[in-house]
Amino acid sequence: MELLKLNTTKSGIAFSDELKASAMAANSLLHSGKGAGNDFLGWVNLPSSIDKEQIDAINACAATLRAKAEVVICIGIGGSYLGAKAVLDAMSNPFELLHSEHKNPIVLFAGQNISEDYMAELMEAVKNYSIATIVISKSGTTTEPAIAFRIIKEEIEKRYGKEEAKSRIVAITDKARGALKTLATDEGYATFVIPDNVGGRFSVLTPVGLLPLAVGGVDIEALVAGAAAMEQATAEGVAFEDNLAAQYAATRYALYTSGKKIEILGSYEPKLQNINEWWKQLYGESEGKDGKGIFPASVTLTADLHSMGQYIQEGERSMFETIISVEKPAHEVKVEADEANLDGLNFLAGKRLHEINKMAELGVQLAHIDGGVPNLLIQIPAIEEKAIGALLYFFEKACGISGYLIEVNPFNQPGVEAYKKNMFALLDKPGYEEESKAIKARL
Ligand code: PA5
């Protein structure tokens, strides 16, 4: 496939007929809807089901927010935050803030923590900018974004009055349930719906990801087109030899069962750092249950070679590495010759940084393989919307297959409730009286 290539030859895994058949059976389960968690398979055919009307509606809402606000604050956590953050960072110039003229509003995030300093500094930073907010919560009851929304809503209403505030607040939530839905209906906010059958971490291609991205100037039509191309390329009936998601999932599974319990996702492009974070949630929350699952870790290279590089090369041999490699950069920067050559770098004169970066990538790959770290290589042609869309869907599809291969339900997250129960008990939330007494006795 042009938008994404997968090379597993350096993983040391040969695909047996049994492994291929298991991966294909897992892929079929995602399509037949007969596997665990089948209420949450709406993402499988999502990209191809997004029509022009939906894209236009999202772009129209984004245009309104773009016209009104210099800063748009996106409120959400987990799957209601990481996808937009990941793609926005990938598609943006990280130094945009230093440019005197901004093409796009600045998109900031809140509700992904409960830090008082974060909130105070965010509110201070936007003091002199016009603002709007997109509040995202599928359940509509998640504490972190609900707290952030209360504070940001109050600020918007204080600044602009209740009536104008309504046009500066957009809610993305369930079609009928949850406190956010009630609030949005009562207040008359513009709303977008998160489909019932799409879980948070699989929701980047719903309005959850698409609206913030459109506000930030990302071509969401191209993003969805790239995802749709990957949907087709990994569909039911596509042979294992052509199905990159099945190959990635099969390789991971074989490595896992051979004792490789940690997967490190890395890239030599710092703009992709938050793709790692999105991927970590996708795989960690989907696979990590019933005492099973590969632990998803990440590095940004070459930076982390000077921190984690030692461990990867010579630490405990329980990991494998997946590298996202970008074939073509958007810019050109060369190392110039220097007459004095005091730094001894004239051997690089005339070379582009990209070429040097590629040699680092190749050298590291071989060193890590020599050190007992199997390597998978994902290649994308460039950091552009279509390729990123294909990458997102590739990871989603492979995640579903991987979950079924290790025989867990990849679409639930029962484990995230434990901390909430304790937090509510410690905060004396009504209804938690017994838990409150019990937990306080433990302190
Ligand atoms: O993947 C998931 O389901 C979670 O990470 C959720 O996205 C996260 O907990 C936020 O939930 P909500 O959108 O209901 O506020």
GROMACS .gro file of N, CA, C and O in nm, residues 83-154:
model
  288
   83GLY      N    1  -0.626   1.155   2.054
   83GLY     CA    2  -0.624   1.147   1.907
   83GLY      C    3  -0.607   1.285   1.845
   83GLY      O    4  -0.523   1.306   1.756
   84ALA      N    5  -0.687   1.380   1.893
   84ALA     CA    6  -0.677   1.516   1.839
   84ALA      C    7  -0.539   1.574   1.866
   84ALA      O    8  -0.475   1.633   1.778
   85LYS      N    9  -0.491   1.555   1.988
   85LYS     CA   10  -0.358   1.608   2.025
   85LYS      C   11  -0.249   1.545   1.936
   85LYS      O   12  -0.160   1.616   1.887
   86ALA      N   13  -0.260   1.414   1.914
   86ALA     CA   14  -0.157   1.344   1.836
   86ALA      C   15  -0.152   1.395   1.692
   86ALA      O   16  -0.045   1.427   1.640
   87VAL      N   17  -0.268   1.403   1.629
   87VAL     CA   18  -0.270   1.442   1.487
   87VAL      C   19  -0.238   1.591   1.472
   87VAL      O   20  -0.165   1.631   1.381
   88LEU      N   21  -0.290   1.670   1.563
   88LEU     CA   22  -0.262   1.813   1.556
   88LEU      C   23  -0.112   1.841   1.567
   88LEU      O   24  -0.056   1.919   1.489
   89ASP      N   25  -0.048   1.776   1.661
   89ASP     CA   26   0.097   1.795   1.676
   89ASP      C   27   0.172   1.745   1.553
   89ASP      O   28   0.269   1.807   1.510
   90ALA      N   29   0.126   1.632   1.499
   90ALA     CA   30   0.194   1.579   1.380
   90ALA      C   31   0.182   1.677   1.263
   90ALA      O   32   0.277   1.696   1.186
   91MET      N   33   0.067   1.741   1.250
   91MET     CA   34   0.042   1.825   1.133
   91MET      C   35   0.083   1.971   1.154
   91MET      O   36   0.068   2.052   1.062
   92SER      N   37   0.128   2.007   1.274
   92SER     CA   38   0.156   2.148   1.300
   92SER      C   39   0.306   2.179   1.302
   92SER      O   40   0.387   2.091   1.328
   93ASN      N   41   0.334   2.305   1.280
   93ASN     CA   42   0.469   2.354   1.301
   93ASN      C   43   0.486   2.379   1.451
   93ASN      O   44   0.413   2.460   1.509
   94PRO      N   45   0.580   2.310   1.516
   94PRO     CA   46   0.590   2.324   1.662
   94PRO      C   47   0.630   2.465   1.706
   94PRO      O   48   0.615   2.500   1.823
   95PHE      N   49   0.679   2.544   1.612
   95PHE     CA   50   0.723   2.679   1.647
   95PHE      C   51   0.623   2.786   1.604
   95PHE      O   52   0.653   2.905   1.605
   96GLU      N   53   0.505   2.741   1.567
   96GLU     CA   54   0.398   2.830   1.520
   96GLU      C   55   0.375   2.948   1.616
   96GLU      O   56   0.355   3.062   1.573
   97LEU      N   57   0.385   2.918   1.746
   97LEU     CA   58   0.356   3.023   1.845
   97LEU      C   59   0.450   3.143   1.832
   97LEU      O   60   0.415   3.253   1.870
   98LEU      N   61   0.570   3.117   1.778
   98LEU     CA   62   0.667   3.227   1.766
   98LEU      C   63   0.645   3.309   1.639
   98LEU      O   64   0.703   3.415   1.624
   99HIS      N   65   0.560   3.257   1.550
   99HIS     CA   66   0.533   3.334   1.428
   99HIS      C   67   0.441   3.450   1.463
   99HIS      O   68   0.349   3.435   1.542
  100SER      N   69   0.468   3.564   1.403
  100SER     CA   70   0.386   3.680   1.442
  100SER      C   71   0.243   3.666   1.392
  100SER      O   72   0.150   3.714   1.454
  101GLU      N   73   0.222   3.599   1.280
  101GLU     CA   74   0.085   3.581   1.231
  101GLU      C   75   0.049   3.435   1.235
  101GLU      O   76   0.122   3.351   1.184
  102HIS      N   77  -0.066   3.405   1.294
  102HIS     CA   78  -0.109   3.266   1.301
  102HIS      C   79  -0.215   3.238   1.196
  102HIS      O   80  -0.315   3.308   1.188
  103LYS      N   81  -0.190   3.135   1.117
  103LYS     CA   82  -0.288   3.092   1.016
  103LYS      C   83  -0.412   3.035   1.085
  103LYS      O   84  -0.523   3.051   1.040
  104ASN      N   85  -0.386   2.963   1.192
  104ASN     CA   86  -0.493   2.890   1.259
  104ASN      C   87  -0.504   2.937   1.403
  104ASN      O   88  -0.406   2.986   1.460
  105PRO      N   89  -0.623   2.920   1.463
  105PRO     CA   90  -0.629   2.949   1.606
  105PRO      C   91  -0.535   2.856   1.682
  105PRO      O   92  -0.503   2.747   1.633
  106ILE      N   93  -0.495   2.898   1.798
  106ILE     CA   94  -0.413   2.810   1.881
  106ILE      C   95  -0.509   2.713   1.951
  106ILE      O   96  -0.607   2.757   2.011
  107VAL      N   97  -0.481   2.585   1.938
  107VAL     CA   98  -0.565   2.486   2.005
  107VAL      C   99  -0.491   2.438   2.130
  107VAL      O  100  -0.378   2.389   2.121
  108LEU      N  101  -0.554   2.458   2.245
  108LEU     CA  102  -0.494   2.413   2.371
  108LEU      C  103  -0.585   2.307   2.432
  108LEU      O  104  -0.701   2.294   2.394
  109PHE      N  105  -0.531   2.233   2.527
  109PHE     CA  106  -0.608   2.122   2.583
  109PHE      C  107  -0.623   2.138   2.734
  109PHE      O  108  -0.533   2.190   2.801
  110ALA      N  109  -0.736   2.095   2.783
  110ALA     CA  110  -0.762   2.097   2.928
  110ALA      C  111  -0.848   1.977   2.962
  110ALA      O  112  -0.901   1.911   2.873
  111GLY      N  113  -0.857   1.948   3.091
  111GLY     CA  114  -0.943   1.838   3.133
  111GLY      C  115  -0.874   1.703   3.126
  111GLY      O  116  -0.934   1.600   3.152
  112GLN      N  117  -0.745   1.703   3.088
  112GLN     CA  118  -0.671   1.576   3.083
  112GLN      C  119  -0.589   1.558   3.212
  112GLN      O  120  -0.508   1.468   3.222
  113ASN      N  121  -0.612   1.647   3.309
  113ASN     CA  122  -0.549   1.635   3.441
  113ASN      C  123  -0.634   1.717   3.539
  113ASN      O  124  -0.728   1.786   3.497
  114ILE      N  125  -0.596   1.712   3.667
  114ILE     CA  126  -0.669   1.794   3.765
  114ILE      C  127  -0.570   1.889   3.832
  114ILE      O  128  -0.589   1.931   3.946
  115SER      N  129  -0.463   1.920   3.761
  115SER     CA  130  -0.359   2.003   3.820
  115SER      C  131  -0.407   2.148   3.833
  115SER      O  132  -0.448   2.211   3.736
  116GLU      N  133  -0.398   2.199   3.954
  116GLU     CA  134  -0.440   2.337   3.980
  116GLU      C  135  -0.348   2.435   3.906
  116GLU      O  136  -0.393   2.533   3.849
  117ASP      N  137  -0.218   2.404   3.906
  117ASP     CA  138  -0.124   2.493   3.839
  117ASP      C  139  -0.149   2.495   3.689
  117ASP      O  140  -0.144   2.601   3.625
  118TYR      N  141  -0.176   2.378   3.630
  118TYR     CA  142  -0.204   2.372   3.486
  118TYR      C  143  -0.323   2.462   3.453
  118TYR      O  144  -0.319   2.544   3.362
  119MET      N  145  -0.429   2.448   3.533
  119MET     CA  146  -0.550   2.525   3.505
  119MET      C  147  -0.526   2.675   3.524
  119MET      O  148  -0.565   2.757   3.443
  120ALA      N  149  -0.458   2.708   3.635
  120ALA     CA  150  -0.434   2.850   3.663
  120ALA      C  151  -0.349   2.912   3.553
  120ALA      O  152  -0.378   3.022   3.504
  121GLU      N  153  -0.246   2.841   3.510
  121GLU     CA  154  -0.155   2.896   3.409
  121GLU      C  155  -0.222   2.903   3.272
  121GLU      O  156  -0.199   2.994   3.193
  122LEU      N  157  -0.310   2.807   3.243
  122LEU     CA  158  -0.386   2.811   3.118
  122LEU      C  159  -0.477   2.933   3.116
  122LEU      O  160  -0.480   3.009   3.018
  123MET      N  161  -0.551   2.953   3.225
  123MET     CA  162  -0.644   3.067   3.227
  123MET      C  163  -0.569   3.199   3.221
  123MET      O  164  -0.614   3.294   3.157
  124GLU      N  165  -0.455   3.203   3.284
  124GLU     CA  166  -0.371   3.324   3.280
  124GLU      C  167  -0.322   3.348   3.136
  124GLU      O  168  -0.326   3.459   3.085
  125ALA      N  169  -0.282   3.240   3.070
  125ALA     CA  170  -0.224   3.253   2.935
  125ALA      C  171  -0.326   3.302   2.833
  125ALA      O  172  -0.291   3.371   2.738
  126VAL      N  173  -0.453   3.267   2.851
  126VAL     CA  174  -0.553   3.304   2.749
  126VAL      C  175  -0.623   3.436   2.781
  126VAL      O  176  -0.713   3.478   2.708
  127LYS      N  177  -0.579   3.500   2.891
  127LYS     CA  178  -0.644   3.622   2.940
  127LYS      C  179  -0.665   3.727   2.831
  127LYS      O  180  -0.771   3.788   2.821
  128ASN      N  181  -0.564   3.744   2.747
  128ASN     CA  182  -0.573   3.851   2.647
  128ASN      C  183  -0.610   3.801   2.508
  128ASN      O  184  -0.588   3.870   2.409
  129TYR      N  185  -0.660   3.680   2.499
  129TYR     CA  186  -0.702   3.623   2.370
  129TYR      C  187  -0.852   3.595   2.373
  129TYR      O  188  -0.907   3.561   2.478
  130SER      N  189  -0.913   3.606   2.257
  130SER     CA  190  -1.053   3.563   2.249
  130SER      C  191  -1.055   3.411   2.255
  130SER      O  192  -0.968   3.345   2.198
  131ILE      N  193  -1.156   3.355   2.324
  131ILE     CA  194  -1.156   3.209   2.344
  131ILE      C  195  -1.290   3.145   2.309
  131ILE      O  196  -1.394   3.211   2.306
  132ALA      N  197  -1.281   3.015   2.282
  132ALA     CA  198  -1.398   2.929   2.266
  132ALA      C  199  -1.358   2.792   2.318
  132ALA      O  200  -1.238   2.768   2.343
  133THR      N  201  -1.454   2.705   2.336
  133THR     CA  202  -1.417   2.572   2.386
  133THR      C  203  -1.496   2.460   2.318
  133THR      O  204  -1.610   2.480   2.276
  134ILE      N  205  -1.430   2.346   2.306
  134ILE     CA  206  -1.498   2.223   2.262
  134ILE      C  207  -1.486   2.127   2.379
  134ILE      O  208  -1.374   2.093   2.420
  135VAL      N  209  -1.599   2.088   2.434
  135VAL     CA  210  -1.594   1.997   2.549
  135VAL      C  211  -1.636   1.858   2.502
  135VAL      O  212  -1.739   1.842   2.439
  136ILE      N  213  -1.551   1.760   2.530
  136ILE     CA  214  -1.569   1.625   2.474
  136ILE      C  215  -1.572   1.522   2.586
  136ILE      O  216  -1.476   1.509   2.663
  137SER      N  217  -1.683   1.451   2.597
  137SER     CA  218  -1.689   1.338   2.690
  137SER      C  219  -1.799   1.245   2.644
  137SER      O  220  -1.916   1.285   2.637
  138LYS      N  221  -1.761   1.123   2.612
  138LYS     CA  222  -1.861   1.028   2.563
  138LYS      C  223  -1.963   0.998   2.673
  138LYS      O  224  -2.083   1.006   2.652
  139SER      N  225  -1.911   0.964   2.790
  139SER     CA  226  -2.002   0.932   2.901
  139SER      C  227  -2.070   1.058   2.951
  139SER      O  228  -2.180   1.054   3.003
  140GLY      N  229  -2.002   1.169   2.936
  140GLY     CA  230  -2.055   1.295   2.988
  140GLY      C  231  -2.046   1.306   3.139
  140GLY      O  232  -2.098   1.399   3.199
  141THR      N  233  -1.975   1.212   3.201
  141THR     CA  234  -1.968   1.213   3.348
  141THR      C  235  -1.825   1.206   3.400
  141THR      O  236  -1.804   1.191   3.520
  142THR      N  237  -1.726   1.214   3.312
  142THR     CA  238  -1.587   1.198   3.356
  142THR      C  239  -1.543   1.321   3.437
  142THR      O  240  -1.563   1.435   3.394
  143THR      N  241  -1.485   1.295   3.552
  143THR     CA  242  -1.458   1.402   3.648
  143THR      C  243  -1.362   1.509   3.595
  143THR      O  244  -1.388   1.629   3.607
  144GLU      N  245  -1.249   1.464   3.538
  144GLU     CA  246  -1.146   1.561   3.499
  144GLU      C  247  -1.199   1.665   3.399
  144GLU      O  248  -1.189   1.785   3.423
  145PRO      N  249  -1.258   1.621   3.286
  145PRO     CA  250  -1.310   1.723   3.192
  145PRO      C  251  -1.428   1.801   3.249
  145PRO      O  252  -1.445   1.919   3.217
  146ALA      N  253  -1.509   1.737   3.335
  146ALA     CA  254  -1.625   1.808   3.392
  146ALA      C  255  -1.577   1.925   3.479
  146ALA      O  256  -1.633   2.035   3.472
  147ILE      N  257  -1.469   1.902   3.556
  147ILE     CA  258  -1.416   2.011   3.640
  147ILE      C  259  -1.363   2.124   3.550
  147ILE      O  260  -1.391   2.242   3.571
  148ALA      N  261  -1.285   2.084   3.449
  148ALA     CA  262  -1.227   2.186   3.359
  148ALA      C  263  -1.337   2.265   3.290
  148ALA      O  264  -1.329   2.388   3.276
  149PHE      N  265  -1.442   2.194   3.247
  149PHE     CA  266  -1.550   2.263   3.176
  149PHE      C  267  -1.621   2.363   3.266
  149PHE      O  268  -1.654   2.474   3.224
  150ARG      N  269  -1.642   2.326   3.391
  150ARG     CA  270  -1.708   2.419   3.483
  150ARG      C  271  -1.630   2.551   3.489
  150ARG      O  272  -1.687   2.660   3.484
  151ILE      N  273  -1.499   2.540   3.498
  151ILE     CA  274  -1.415   2.660   3.512
  151ILE      C  275  -1.412   2.740   3.381
  151ILE      O  276  -1.426   2.862   3.380
  152ILE      N  277  -1.397   2.671   3.269
  152ILE     CA  278  -1.382   2.741   3.141
  152ILE      C  279  -1.517   2.800   3.095
  152ILE      O  280  -1.524   2.912   3.044
  153LYS      N  281  -1.623   2.728   3.120
  153LYS     CA  282  -1.759   2.778   3.089
  153LYS      C  283  -1.784   2.908   3.165
  153LYS      O  284  -1.832   3.008   3.110
  154GLU      N  285  -1.747   2.906   3.295
  154GLU     CA  286  -1.769   3.025   3.377
  154GLU      C  287  -1.690   3.145   3.321
  154GLU      O  288  -1.741   3.256   3.313
   0.00000   0.00000   0.00000
